[in-house]
Short mmCIF file of C-alpha atoms and ligand atoms in Angstrom, two decimals:
data_model
loop_
_atom_site.label_atom_id
_atom_site.label_comp_id
_atom_site.label_asym_id
_atom_site.label_seq_id
_atom_site.Cartn_x
_atom_site.Cartn_y
_atom_site.Cartn_z
CA MET A 945 0.03 0.10 -0.19
CA GLN A 946 1.32 3.45 -1.02
CA ILE A 947 0.67 5.45 1.96
CA ARG A 948 2.05 8.85 2.88
CA SER A 949 1.64 10.89 5.74
CA ALA A 950 0.51 14.59 5.30
CA GLY A 951 3.99 15.86 6.47
CA SER A 952 5.85 13.90 3.60
CA LYS A 953 4.19 14.97 0.42
CA ARG A 954 5.97 15.41 -2.70
CA SER A 955 5.09 17.71 -5.63
CA PHE A 956 4.49 16.25 -8.83
CA LYS A 957 1.86 16.68 -11.70
CA SER A 958 2.40 13.77 -14.24
CA LYS A 959 2.14 14.72 -17.85
CA GLY A 960 -1.16 13.93 -19.21
CA MET A 961 -2.26 12.28 -15.92
CA LYS A 962 -5.53 13.42 -14.52
CA LYS A 963 -5.38 13.31 -10.64
CA VAL A 964 -8.26 13.09 -8.48
CA ILE A 965 -8.68 13.54 -4.54
CA THR A 966 -11.18 12.71 -2.09
CA TYR A 967 -11.42 12.48 1.64
CA GLY A 968 -13.42 10.90 4.30
CA SER A 969 -13.33 8.86 7.66
CA PHE A 970 -14.52 5.66 5.97
CA ASP A 971 -15.67 4.32 9.39
CA LEU A 972 -17.43 0.99 9.39
CA PHE A 973 -16.66 0.90 5.49
CA HIS A 974 -19.78 0.45 3.52
CA LYS A 975 -21.40 0.33 0.19
CA GLY A 976 -21.73 4.14 -0.08
CA HIS A 977 -17.90 4.58 0.42
CA TYR A 978 -17.31 1.95 -2.07
CA GLU A 979 -19.38 3.61 -4.81
CA LEU A 980 -18.13 7.04 -3.93
CA LEU A 981 -14.32 5.52 -4.40
CA ARG A 982 -15.38 3.76 -7.65
CA ARG A 983 -16.79 6.90 -9.30
CA ALA A 984 -13.95 9.05 -7.98
CA LYS A 985 -11.51 6.88 -9.89
CA GLU A 986 -13.47 7.11 -12.86
CA LEU A 987 -13.13 10.75 -13.01
CA GLY A 988 -9.42 10.67 -13.59
CA ASP A 989 -6.40 8.29 -13.86
CA TYR A 990 -4.88 8.61 -10.52
CA LEU A 991 -6.91 8.47 -7.15
CA ILE A 992 -5.66 10.07 -3.93
CA VAL A 993 -7.68 9.33 -0.79
CA GLY A 994 -7.27 11.30 2.39
CA VAL A 995 -8.38 9.29 5.64
CA THR A 996 -8.88 11.26 8.56
CA THR A 997 -7.00 10.87 11.90
CA GLU A 998 -8.95 10.23 14.98
CA HIS A 999 -7.75 13.49 16.40
CA PHE A 1000 -9.02 15.43 13.25
CA ASP A 1001 -12.54 13.57 13.45
CA ARG A 1002 -12.78 14.78 17.18
CA MET A 1003 -12.07 18.28 16.20
CA ARG A 1004 -14.76 18.14 13.59
CA GLY A 1005 -17.25 16.66 16.14
CA LYS A 1006 -17.15 13.10 15.40
CA LEU A 1007 -16.40 11.76 18.83
CA ASN A 1008 -17.67 7.93 18.60
CA LEU A 1009 -15.69 6.60 15.42
CA MET A 1010 -15.26 2.94 15.76
CA ASP A 1011 -12.71 1.73 13.39
CA PRO A 1012 -8.89 2.84 13.97
CA ILE A 1013 -7.33 4.55 11.11
CA ARG A 1014 -5.20 1.62 10.02
CA VAL A 1015 -8.32 -0.51 9.51
CA ARG A 1016 -10.20 2.45 7.71
CA MET A 1017 -7.23 2.84 5.40
CA ASP A 1018 -6.97 -0.94 4.71
CA ASN A 1019 -10.73 -0.95 3.76
CA VAL A 1020 -10.10 1.96 1.40
CA TRP A 1021 -7.07 0.31 -0.19
CA LYS A 1022 -8.91 -3.18 -0.55
CA THR A 1023 -11.31 -1.62 -3.08
CA GLY A 1024 -8.41 -1.51 -5.40
CA PHE A 1025 -9.51 2.19 -6.54
CA ALA A 1026 -7.06 4.08 -4.61
CA ASP A 1027 -3.58 4.68 -6.09
CA GLU A 1028 -2.34 6.39 -3.05
CA ILE A 1029 -3.76 7.03 0.47
CA ILE A 1030 -2.61 10.04 2.75
CA VAL A 1031 -3.69 11.00 6.21
CA GLU A 1032 -5.69 14.20 6.83
CA ASP A 1033 -5.23 15.76 10.17
CA HIS A 1034 -5.86 19.53 9.97
CA ASP A 1035 -8.17 22.03 8.90
CA GLY A 1036 -6.85 23.66 5.61
CA GLN A 1037 -4.93 20.66 4.51
CA LYS A 1038 -7.11 20.28 1.58
CA VAL A 1039 -5.71 23.42 -0.27
CA GLU A 1040 -2.19 22.33 0.53
CA ASP A 1041 -2.87 18.78 -0.60
CA ILE A 1042 -4.27 20.16 -3.99
CA GLN A 1043 -1.47 22.33 -4.81
CA GLN A 1044 1.19 20.01 -3.80
CA TYR A 1045 -0.12 16.89 -5.38
CA GLY A 1046 -0.97 18.79 -8.59
CA ILE A 1047 -4.58 17.83 -8.46
CA ASP A 1048 -7.17 18.20 -11.29
CA VAL A 1049 -10.42 17.08 -9.73
CA PHE A 1050 -11.52 17.35 -6.07
CA THR A 1051 -14.67 15.21 -5.23
CA LEU A 1052 -16.73 14.37 -2.34
CA GLY A 1053 -20.53 13.21 -1.82
CA SER A 1054 -23.50 15.39 -2.49
CA ASP A 1055 -23.80 15.69 1.22
CA TRP A 1056 -21.05 18.39 0.95
CA VAL A 1057 -22.56 20.18 -2.03
CA GLY A 1058 -21.24 23.87 -1.89
CA ARG A 1059 -19.30 23.38 1.11
CA PHE A 1060 -15.90 23.07 -0.95
CA ASP A 1061 -16.54 25.45 -3.73
CA TYR A 1062 -13.86 27.63 -2.49
CA LEU A 1063 -11.52 25.06 -3.88
CA LYS A 1064 -12.55 25.70 -7.38
CA GLU A 1065 -9.81 28.35 -7.40
CA TYR A 1066 -7.23 25.62 -7.42
CA CYS A 1067 -9.08 22.38 -9.43
CA GLU A 1068 -12.32 21.28 -10.85
CA VAL A 1069 -14.75 20.55 -7.70
CA VAL A 1070 -17.37 17.58 -8.42
CA TYR A 1071 -20.01 16.34 -5.89
CA LEU A 1072 -20.82 12.91 -6.64
CA PRO A 1073 -24.52 11.88 -5.69
CA ARG A 1074 -24.60 10.16 -2.36
CA THR A 1075 -25.60 6.46 -2.10
CA ALA A 1076 -29.12 6.53 -0.30
CA GLY A 1077 -29.83 4.79 2.76
CA VAL A 1078 -26.59 4.01 4.37
CA SER A 1079 -24.01 6.00 6.51
CA SER A 1080 -21.39 5.27 8.94
CA SER A 1081 -23.56 7.21 11.61
CA ALA A 1082 -26.60 4.84 11.13
CA LEU A 1083 -24.22 1.65 11.19
CA ARG A 1084 -22.68 2.99 14.44
CA ASP A 1085 -26.08 3.43 15.87
CA GLU A 1086 -27.12 -0.20 14.79
CA LYS A 1087 -24.06 -1.54 16.15
CA LEU A 1088 -24.19 0.31 19.40
CA LYS A 1089 -27.31 -0.01 21.31
CA ILE A 1090 -28.47 3.40 21.89
CA VAL A 1091 -28.14 4.36 25.64
CA ARG A 1092 -31.52 5.58 27.02
CA LEU A 1093 -30.73 7.99 29.64
CA GLY A 1094 -32.52 9.86 32.43
CA ILE A 1095 -31.44 12.86 33.85
CA ILE A 1096 -31.92 13.19 37.90
CA GLY A 1097 -32.25 16.84 38.87
CA THR A 1098 -33.07 19.48 36.52
CA GLY A 1099 -31.05 22.64 37.72
CA ARG A 1100 -28.70 24.68 35.97
CA ILE A 1101 -26.55 21.98 34.60
CA ALA A 1102 -29.35 19.75 33.08
CA PRO A 1103 -30.08 21.98 29.98
CA ARG A 1104 -26.32 22.12 29.30
CA PHE A 1105 -26.03 18.30 29.49
CA LEU A 1106 -28.97 17.80 27.37
CA LYS A 1107 -27.70 19.97 24.64
CA GLU A 1108 -24.45 18.38 24.67
CA THR A 1109 -25.72 14.74 24.36
CA SER A 1110 -26.90 15.80 20.77
CA TYR A 1111 -23.19 15.90 19.83
CA VAL A 1112 -22.54 12.28 21.02
CA SER A 1113 -23.93 9.40 18.89
CA GLY A 1114 -25.26 6.46 20.52
CA ILE A 1115 -27.14 8.25 23.44
CA GLU A 1116 -30.51 9.42 23.91
CA VAL A 1117 -32.09 11.50 26.70
CA VAL A 1118 -35.61 9.92 27.24
CA GLY A 1119 -36.62 11.29 30.52
CA ALA A 1120 -35.88 13.33 33.67
CA TYR A 1121 -36.87 13.17 37.38
CA ASN A 1122 -37.13 16.13 40.04
CA PRO A 1123 -39.46 15.73 42.96
CA GLU A 1124 -39.65 19.48 42.89
CA ALA A 1125 -42.73 20.04 40.86
CA ASP A 1126 -41.91 23.64 39.75
CA SER A 1127 -38.47 22.83 38.39
CA ALA A 1128 -39.88 19.68 36.78
CA LYS A 1129 -42.42 21.44 34.85
CA ALA A 1130 -40.27 24.31 33.68
CA PHE A 1131 -37.78 21.57 32.42
CA GLU A 1132 -40.35 19.89 30.78
CA ASP A 1133 -41.99 22.61 29.09
CA THR A 1134 -38.81 24.12 27.99
CA TYR A 1135 -36.76 21.12 26.71
CA GLN A 1136 -39.80 18.69 25.98
CA VAL A 1137 -38.51 16.01 28.00
CA VAL A 1138 -40.97 13.92 30.04
CA THR A 1139 -40.00 14.88 33.61
CA ARG A 1140 -41.52 12.93 36.64
CA THR A 1141 -41.86 14.40 39.90
CA ASP A 1142 -42.92 10.99 41.60
CA ASP A 1143 -42.45 7.38 40.95
CA PHE A 1144 -38.70 7.22 40.84
CA GLU A 1145 -38.91 3.29 40.13
CA GLY A 1146 -41.10 4.01 37.33
CA PHE A 1147 -38.44 6.60 35.93
CA LEU A 1148 -35.68 4.19 36.29
CA SER A 1149 -37.57 1.37 34.47
CA GLU A 1150 -37.59 3.38 31.29
CA VAL A 1151 -33.75 4.07 31.14
CA ASP A 1152 -30.53 2.32 30.82
CA ALA A 1153 -28.29 4.94 32.54
CA VAL A 1154 -28.78 8.16 34.55
CA TYR A 1155 -26.88 11.21 34.87
CA VAL A 1156 -27.31 12.51 38.52
CA ALA A 1157 -27.25 16.41 38.60
CA SER A 1158 -29.21 16.77 41.67
CA PRO A 1159 -28.23 18.77 44.75
CA ASN A 1160 -24.98 17.44 46.31
CA GLU A 1161 -26.51 16.11 49.36
CA THR A 1162 -28.66 13.63 47.26
CA HIS A 1163 -26.13 12.55 44.90
CA SER A 1164 -25.15 9.11 46.86
CA GLU A 1165 -28.64 7.95 47.32
CA TYR A 1166 -29.75 8.44 43.82
CA VAL A 1167 -26.68 6.70 42.65
CA ARG A 1168 -27.06 3.86 45.00
CA SER A 1169 -30.70 3.27 43.92
CA ALA A 1170 -29.93 3.53 40.32
CA ILE A 1171 -27.13 1.00 40.69
CA GLU A 1172 -29.23 -1.40 42.53
CA ALA A 1173 -31.71 -1.18 39.67
CA GLY A 1174 -28.92 -2.23 37.34
CA LYS A 1175 -28.50 1.09 35.72
CA HIS A 1176 -25.17 2.78 34.59
CA VAL A 1177 -24.49 5.96 36.30
CA LEU A 1178 -22.61 9.36 35.62
CA CYS A 1179 -22.81 11.42 38.76
CA GLU A 1180 -21.90 15.05 39.37
CA LYS A 1181 -19.14 15.84 41.55
CA PRO A 1182 -18.72 15.38 44.62
CA MET A 1183 -20.39 12.06 44.22
CA THR A 1184 -20.25 11.27 47.86
CA PHE A 1185 -19.04 13.08 51.24
CA THR A 1186 -17.28 10.16 52.68
CA TYR A 1187 -14.58 7.64 51.74
CA ASP A 1188 -16.58 4.62 53.11
CA GLU A 1189 -19.50 5.65 50.90
CA ALA A 1190 -17.31 5.90 47.74
CA VAL A 1191 -15.65 2.57 48.25
CA GLU A 1192 -19.16 1.11 48.86
CA LEU A 1193 -20.61 2.47 45.65
CA TYR A 1194 -17.76 1.65 43.27
CA LYS A 1195 -18.03 -1.98 44.83
CA LEU A 1196 -21.90 -2.13 44.32
CA ALA A 1197 -21.42 -1.02 40.63
CA ASP A 1198 -18.76 -3.65 40.11
CA LYS A 1199 -21.11 -6.28 41.64
CA ARG A 1200 -24.02 -5.10 39.54
CA ASP A 1201 -21.66 -4.91 36.50
CA VAL A 1202 -22.63 -1.25 35.61
CA VAL A 1203 -20.59 1.67 34.61
CA LEU A 1204 -20.10 4.34 37.52
CA MET A 1205 -18.31 7.31 36.58
CA GLU A 1206 -17.83 10.61 38.57
CA GLY A 1207 -18.53 13.79 36.19
CA ILE A 1208 -15.30 15.37 36.66
CA ARG A 1209 -15.36 16.79 33.17
CA THR A 1210 -11.75 18.01 33.01
CA ALA A 1211 -10.62 14.38 33.29
CA TYR A 1212 -12.07 13.56 29.83
CA LEU A 1213 -10.76 16.39 27.84
CA PRO A 1214 -8.33 15.64 25.06
CA GLY A 1215 -6.30 18.81 26.15
CA PHE A 1216 -6.11 17.69 29.74
CA GLN A 1217 -4.77 14.25 28.63
CA GLN A 1218 -2.19 15.94 26.24
CA LEU A 1219 -1.12 18.13 29.41
CA LEU A 1220 -0.75 15.21 31.68
CA SER A 1221 1.27 13.15 29.13
CA VAL A 1222 3.50 16.21 28.47
CA ALA A 1223 4.05 16.71 32.18
CA LYS A 1224 4.87 12.97 32.54
CA SER A 1225 7.13 13.10 29.62
CA GLY A 1226 10.02 14.43 31.70
CA VAL A 1227 10.20 17.62 29.57
CA ILE A 1228 9.93 19.69 32.79
CA GLY A 1229 12.04 17.39 34.69
CA GLU A 1230 10.87 16.00 38.15
CA ILE A 1231 7.77 17.25 39.33
CA CYS A 1232 8.15 19.21 42.59
CA ASP A 1233 4.98 21.40 43.02
CA ILE A 1234 1.48 21.69 41.66
CA GLU A 1235 -0.73 24.69 42.27
CA ALA A 1236 -4.34 24.20 40.88
CA CYS A 1237 -6.88 27.12 41.56
CA PHE A 1238 -10.54 27.50 40.49
CA THR A 1239 -12.43 30.59 41.79
CA ARG A 1240 -15.78 31.93 40.80
CA ILE A 1241 -17.95 34.51 42.30
CA GLY A 1242 -21.25 33.12 41.95
CA ALA A 1243 -24.70 35.05 41.59
CA PRO A 1244 -26.01 35.94 44.97
CA GLY A 1245 -28.34 33.58 46.35
CA THR A 1246 -26.95 30.53 44.24
CA ARG A 1247 -26.58 27.31 46.11
CA GLU A 1248 -22.73 27.54 45.95
CA MET A 1249 -22.97 30.89 47.60
CA THR A 1250 -25.42 30.07 50.16
CA ASP A 1251 -25.48 26.52 51.22
CA ALA A 1252 -23.18 26.11 54.09
CA LYS A 1253 -23.98 22.80 54.72
CA TYR A 1254 -23.57 21.03 51.58
CA SER A 1255 -22.01 23.62 48.98
CA GLY A 1256 -19.44 26.25 49.11
CA ALA A 1257 -16.03 26.69 47.31
CA PHE A 1258 -14.30 23.34 47.86
CA LEU A 1259 -17.45 21.05 47.39
CA GLU A 1260 -18.26 22.69 44.13
CA TYR A 1261 -14.87 23.30 42.55
CA GLY A 1262 -12.34 21.35 44.79
CA SER A 1263 -12.65 18.20 42.51
CA TYR A 1264 -11.27 20.02 39.46
CA THR A 1265 -8.22 21.28 41.52
CA MET A 1266 -7.53 17.86 43.28
CA LEU A 1267 -7.59 16.18 39.70
CA PRO A 1268 -4.18 17.20 38.19
CA ILE A 1269 -2.64 16.74 41.74
CA PHE A 1270 -3.83 13.03 42.10
CA LYS A 1271 -3.20 12.30 38.41
CA LEU A 1272 0.56 13.40 38.59
CA MET A 1273 1.48 12.79 42.26
CA GLY A 1274 -0.82 9.98 42.93
CA LYS A 1275 -3.13 9.45 45.90
CA ASN A 1276 -0.60 8.43 48.63
CA TYR A 1277 0.36 11.75 50.27
CA LYS A 1278 1.98 11.88 53.60
CA ASN A 1279 0.03 14.80 55.15
CA ILE A 1280 -2.83 17.15 54.30
CA GLU A 1281 -3.87 20.45 55.55
CA ILE A 1282 -7.14 22.09 54.94
CA GLU A 1283 -7.62 26.10 55.47
CA SER A 1284 -10.87 27.79 54.71
CA VAL A 1285 -11.95 31.39 54.89
CA HIS A 1286 -15.63 31.63 55.66
CA GLY A 1287 -18.46 33.99 54.83
CA LYS A 1288 -21.00 35.40 57.03
CA ASN A 1289 -23.24 32.71 56.10
CA GLY A 1290 -20.87 30.16 57.19
CA ILE A 1291 -19.91 28.72 53.72
CA ASP A 1292 -16.32 28.40 53.08
CA ILE A 1293 -15.71 31.32 50.46
CA PHE A 1294 -11.98 30.10 49.91
CA THR A 1295 -10.46 26.86 50.70
CA LYS A 1296 -6.72 25.74 50.24
CA VAL A 1297 -5.71 22.28 50.77
CA HIS A 1298 -2.16 21.58 51.05
CA PHE A 1299 -0.80 18.13 50.30
CA ARG A 1300 2.56 17.08 51.27
CA TYR A 1301 4.20 14.05 49.42
CA ASP A 1302 7.54 12.36 49.92
CA ASN A 1303 9.90 15.31 48.68
CA LYS A 1304 6.90 16.98 46.72
CA VAL A 1305 4.13 19.42 47.37
CA ALA A 1306 0.73 20.54 46.09
CA THR A 1307 -1.93 22.98 46.60
CA ALA A 1308 -5.63 22.81 45.56
CA VAL A 1309 -7.27 26.35 45.83
CA ALA A 1310 -11.00 26.82 45.41
CA GLY A 1311 -12.95 30.11 45.69
CA ALA A 1312 -16.66 30.64 45.66
CA GLY A 1313 -16.71 34.37 46.61
CA VAL A 1314 -13.30 35.15 46.38
CA LYS A 1315 -11.62 35.94 43.14
CA SER A 1316 -8.06 34.88 42.17
CA GLU A 1317 -5.87 33.89 39.20
CA GLY A 1318 -7.50 30.49 38.28
CA GLN A 1319 -4.38 28.84 36.86
CA LEU A 1320 -2.68 25.44 36.86
CA VAL A 1321 1.09 25.57 37.37
CA ILE A 1322 3.16 22.40 37.61
CA SER A 1323 6.76 23.10 38.39
CA GLY A 1324 9.72 20.79 37.62
CA THR A 1325 13.26 20.73 37.96
CA GLU A 1326 13.91 21.82 34.41
CA GLY A 1327 10.81 23.85 33.96
CA TYR A 1328 7.05 24.45 34.43
CA ILE A 1329 3.84 23.98 32.67
CA LEU A 1330 1.24 26.77 32.85
CA ALA A 1331 -2.33 26.34 31.82
CA LYS A 1332 -4.22 29.38 32.32
CA SER A 1333 -7.71 29.98 33.50
CA PRO A 1334 -9.89 28.33 32.49
CA TRP A 1335 -7.49 25.35 32.45
CA TRP A 1336 -10.14 23.09 33.57
CA LEU A 1337 -11.70 23.32 30.03
CA THR A 1338 -8.19 22.89 28.71
CA LYS A 1339 -7.80 24.51 25.34
CA GLY A 1340 -4.12 25.13 25.50
CA PHE A 1341 -1.09 25.23 27.87
CA ASP A 1342 2.67 26.47 27.73
CA VAL A 1343 5.69 24.65 28.67
CA ARG A 1344 8.09 27.27 29.93
CA PHE A 1345 11.80 27.07 31.14
CA GLU A 1346 14.72 29.26 32.59
CA ASP A 1347 15.21 30.94 29.36
CA PRO A 1348 12.12 33.21 29.13
CA ASN A 1349 12.23 33.18 25.43
CA LYS A 1350 12.02 29.41 25.11
CA VAL A 1351 8.32 28.59 25.53
CA ASP A 1352 6.54 25.61 23.79
CA HIS A 1353 2.80 26.35 23.48
CA TYR A 1354 0.39 23.38 22.99
CA GLU A 1355 -3.12 23.96 21.36
CA ALA A 1356 -5.58 21.53 22.14
CA THR A 1357 -8.86 20.14 20.49
CA PHE A 1358 -11.95 21.62 22.35
CA GLN A 1359 -15.52 21.44 20.95
CA GLY A 1360 -18.54 23.17 22.65
CA GLU A 1361 -18.61 25.36 25.60
CA ASP A 1362 -18.12 23.38 28.74
CA GLY A 1363 -16.41 20.25 27.54
CA LEU A 1364 -19.37 18.06 28.62
CA ARG A 1365 -19.58 16.12 25.23
CA TYR A 1366 -16.19 14.45 26.03
CA GLU A 1367 -17.32 13.19 29.31
CA ILE A 1368 -20.60 11.88 27.78
CA ALA A 1369 -18.93 10.08 24.88
CA GLU A 1370 -16.64 8.37 27.41
CA PHE A 1371 -19.45 7.30 29.38
CA VAL A 1372 -21.20 5.78 26.44
CA ARG A 1373 -17.96 4.32 25.15
CA LYS A 1374 -17.55 2.66 28.64
CA ILE A 1375 -21.21 1.24 28.46
CA ASN A 1376 -20.29 -0.16 25.21
CA GLY A 1377 -17.24 -1.57 26.49
CA SER A 1378 -15.18 0.23 23.64
CA ALA A 1379 -13.35 2.68 26.25
CA GLY A 1380 -10.46 0.48 26.82
CA ALA A 1381 -8.63 0.38 30.35
CA ASP A 1382 -9.99 2.77 32.92
CA TYR A 1383 -7.34 5.37 33.10
CA LYS A 1384 -8.81 8.92 32.53
CA LEU A 1385 -10.51 8.94 36.20
CA THR A 1386 -10.16 5.89 37.98
CA ALA A 1387 -12.11 4.62 40.79
CA GLU A 1388 -9.36 4.89 43.09
CA GLU A 1389 -8.83 8.52 42.27
CA SER A 1390 -12.61 9.25 42.77
CA ILE A 1391 -12.21 7.59 46.19
CA ALA A 1392 -9.18 9.38 47.20
CA MET A 1393 -11.07 12.67 46.42
CA ALA A 1394 -14.16 11.67 48.61
CA ASP A 1395 -11.56 10.94 51.41
CA VAL A 1396 -10.39 14.70 50.98
CA VAL A 1397 -14.10 15.78 50.78
CA GLU A 1398 -14.72 13.91 53.94
CA LYS A 1399 -11.83 15.52 55.93
CA PHE A 1400 -12.88 18.95 54.59
CA MET A 1401 -16.44 18.28 56.02
CA VAL A 1402 -15.35 17.31 59.22
CA LYS A 1403 -13.10 20.30 59.68
CA ARG A 1404 -15.76 22.76 58.28
CA ARG A 1405 -18.46 21.53 60.72
CA ASP A 1406 -16.14 21.94 63.53
CA LEU A 1407 -15.24 25.51 62.50
CA GLN A 1408 -18.98 26.43 61.81
CA ARG A 1409 -19.92 24.87 65.35
CA ARG A 1410 -17.13 27.04 66.91
CA LEU A 1411 -18.20 30.12 65.06
CA SER A 1412 -21.75 29.72 65.98
CA CYS A 1413 -20.76 29.46 69.65
CA GLU A 1414 -18.66 32.72 69.77
N1 CTP B 1553 -20.64 8.85 1.11
C1 CTP B 1553 -21.68 8.47 -0.04
N2 CTP B 1553 -22.76 7.84 0.29
C2 CTP B 1553 -23.08 7.53 1.55
C3 CTP B 1553 -22.17 7.82 2.58
C4 CTP B 1553 -21.11 8.52 2.39
O1 CTP B 1553 -21.30 8.93 -1.19
N3 CTP B 1553 -24.09 6.90 1.80
C5 CTP B 1553 -19.43 9.68 0.82
C6 CTP B 1553 -19.42 10.98 1.44
O2 CTP B 1553 -20.19 11.87 0.89
C7 CTP B 1553 -17.96 11.20 1.46
C8 CTP B 1553 -17.35 9.84 1.65
O3 CTP B 1553 -18.32 9.02 1.15
O4 CTP B 1553 -17.64 11.77 0.27
C9 CTP B 1553 -16.71 9.52 2.97
O5 CTP B 1553 -17.93 9.68 3.73
P1 CTP B 1553 -17.83 9.56 5.41
O6 CTP B 1553 -18.03 10.87 6.04
O7 CTP B 1553 -16.49 8.89 5.91
O8 CTP B 1553 -19.05 8.59 5.62
P2 CTP B 1553 -20.47 8.80 6.24
O9 CTP B 1553 -21.27 7.67 5.98
O10 CTP B 1553 -21.07 10.14 5.57
O11 CTP B 1553 -20.13 8.88 7.61
P3 CTP B 1553 -20.76 9.84 8.94
O12 CTP B 1553 -21.95 9.07 8.91
O13 CTP B 1553 -20.01 9.51 10.18
O14 CTP B 1553 -20.97 11.17 8.39
#
């Protein structure tokens, strides 16, 4: 097979040879792909096929491709129509390829009519009629059983979550549950999702999986009931307030053979994965310190600004800030110190958690009523990584060194506004058994966070008691 990566193109325009180029993912290779390639070849003498990388497809919003690129390229090659296969991995590549390969005809299926007319400046553009009745998306949906999902809790995040599910194939929101009638009705009316206010068992019986987005203090009970009913669970953070309960819930999920995932969305972002890989690559030397900060001054009256028992800075944002620490330094810290500043109503408006490891330190900082520079700094013996706010929606980061002129900047793929679609796609992949090993956020890491949450809760209750006595 003649395969050339996008980086090693050579320029040639063979005399008298009419060259055609086409592109696609060619996932779950089907008749429509075969017919497209057959007719593309007929448009000239030499056919080049660009096959997309997973990375490029993720950037285009295709998050659930099933075949790896090697398989997709093999399938294109097996048709016998392609004379050469190249890899497509970035926007704008088509213009470069057409010029560098000396292309005469660019072709794609008719689902793209008009979209690539700008290429007429470089070559002929032909849209071939699409083969009716078949597509990779439909095949993926057939292959993967669609996950019927129910949303528990219809507060602020539920509409955002609902919207993001539409970008992930293989999942459909079929219902919602909220015992509070007003909120349930508003959600049902606005989003046309049947929302029950009672009969929780009935709600569960109609779904394969649930997303728990109810108030923090209700998470663990909903999680337990859903798992016991054999449902997969994605739960907003913090899933529980105690170590023991977290252990118990993961054990229960294991026993019932269902997926249990804590919704710390940063863990599932491609950019955050890349940041962790770069940090672990040794480029900044030995990691000695991590400072992770997340602060937000919420609107007056919101739960995070007022609920002194079950909300506040650390319970709302602490999971984000602990995540890079546990991912890069592990869970076996030697010592932990938790310090908070409290607002008049008793909530922690600012909390700092200091972790001491064997010869390493880290600080997780959360604010809900105090504003600070919300950045992530990972310091090493050779340099440091700086991810600016909002680093928890990782879109890029710098690797910096002693020499201030030496800065490596990394840009990351990030689709949508809040990154939820990556978490949802991971949940669907896990349910379908196609997510591979569990490494983005392990049960052990989630349990370690619950342990810190428990220590924080004990300390805050003591302090609140003392303050109320004064
Ligand atoms: N194609 C076609 N007829 C089909 C499906 C695809 O002619 N029934 C063409 C597309 O127009 C494109 C090429 O095949 O030129 C590769 O398409 P690709 O996007 O990989 O396949 P789809 O089935 O359209 O994939 P998806 O459902 O993921 O969009």
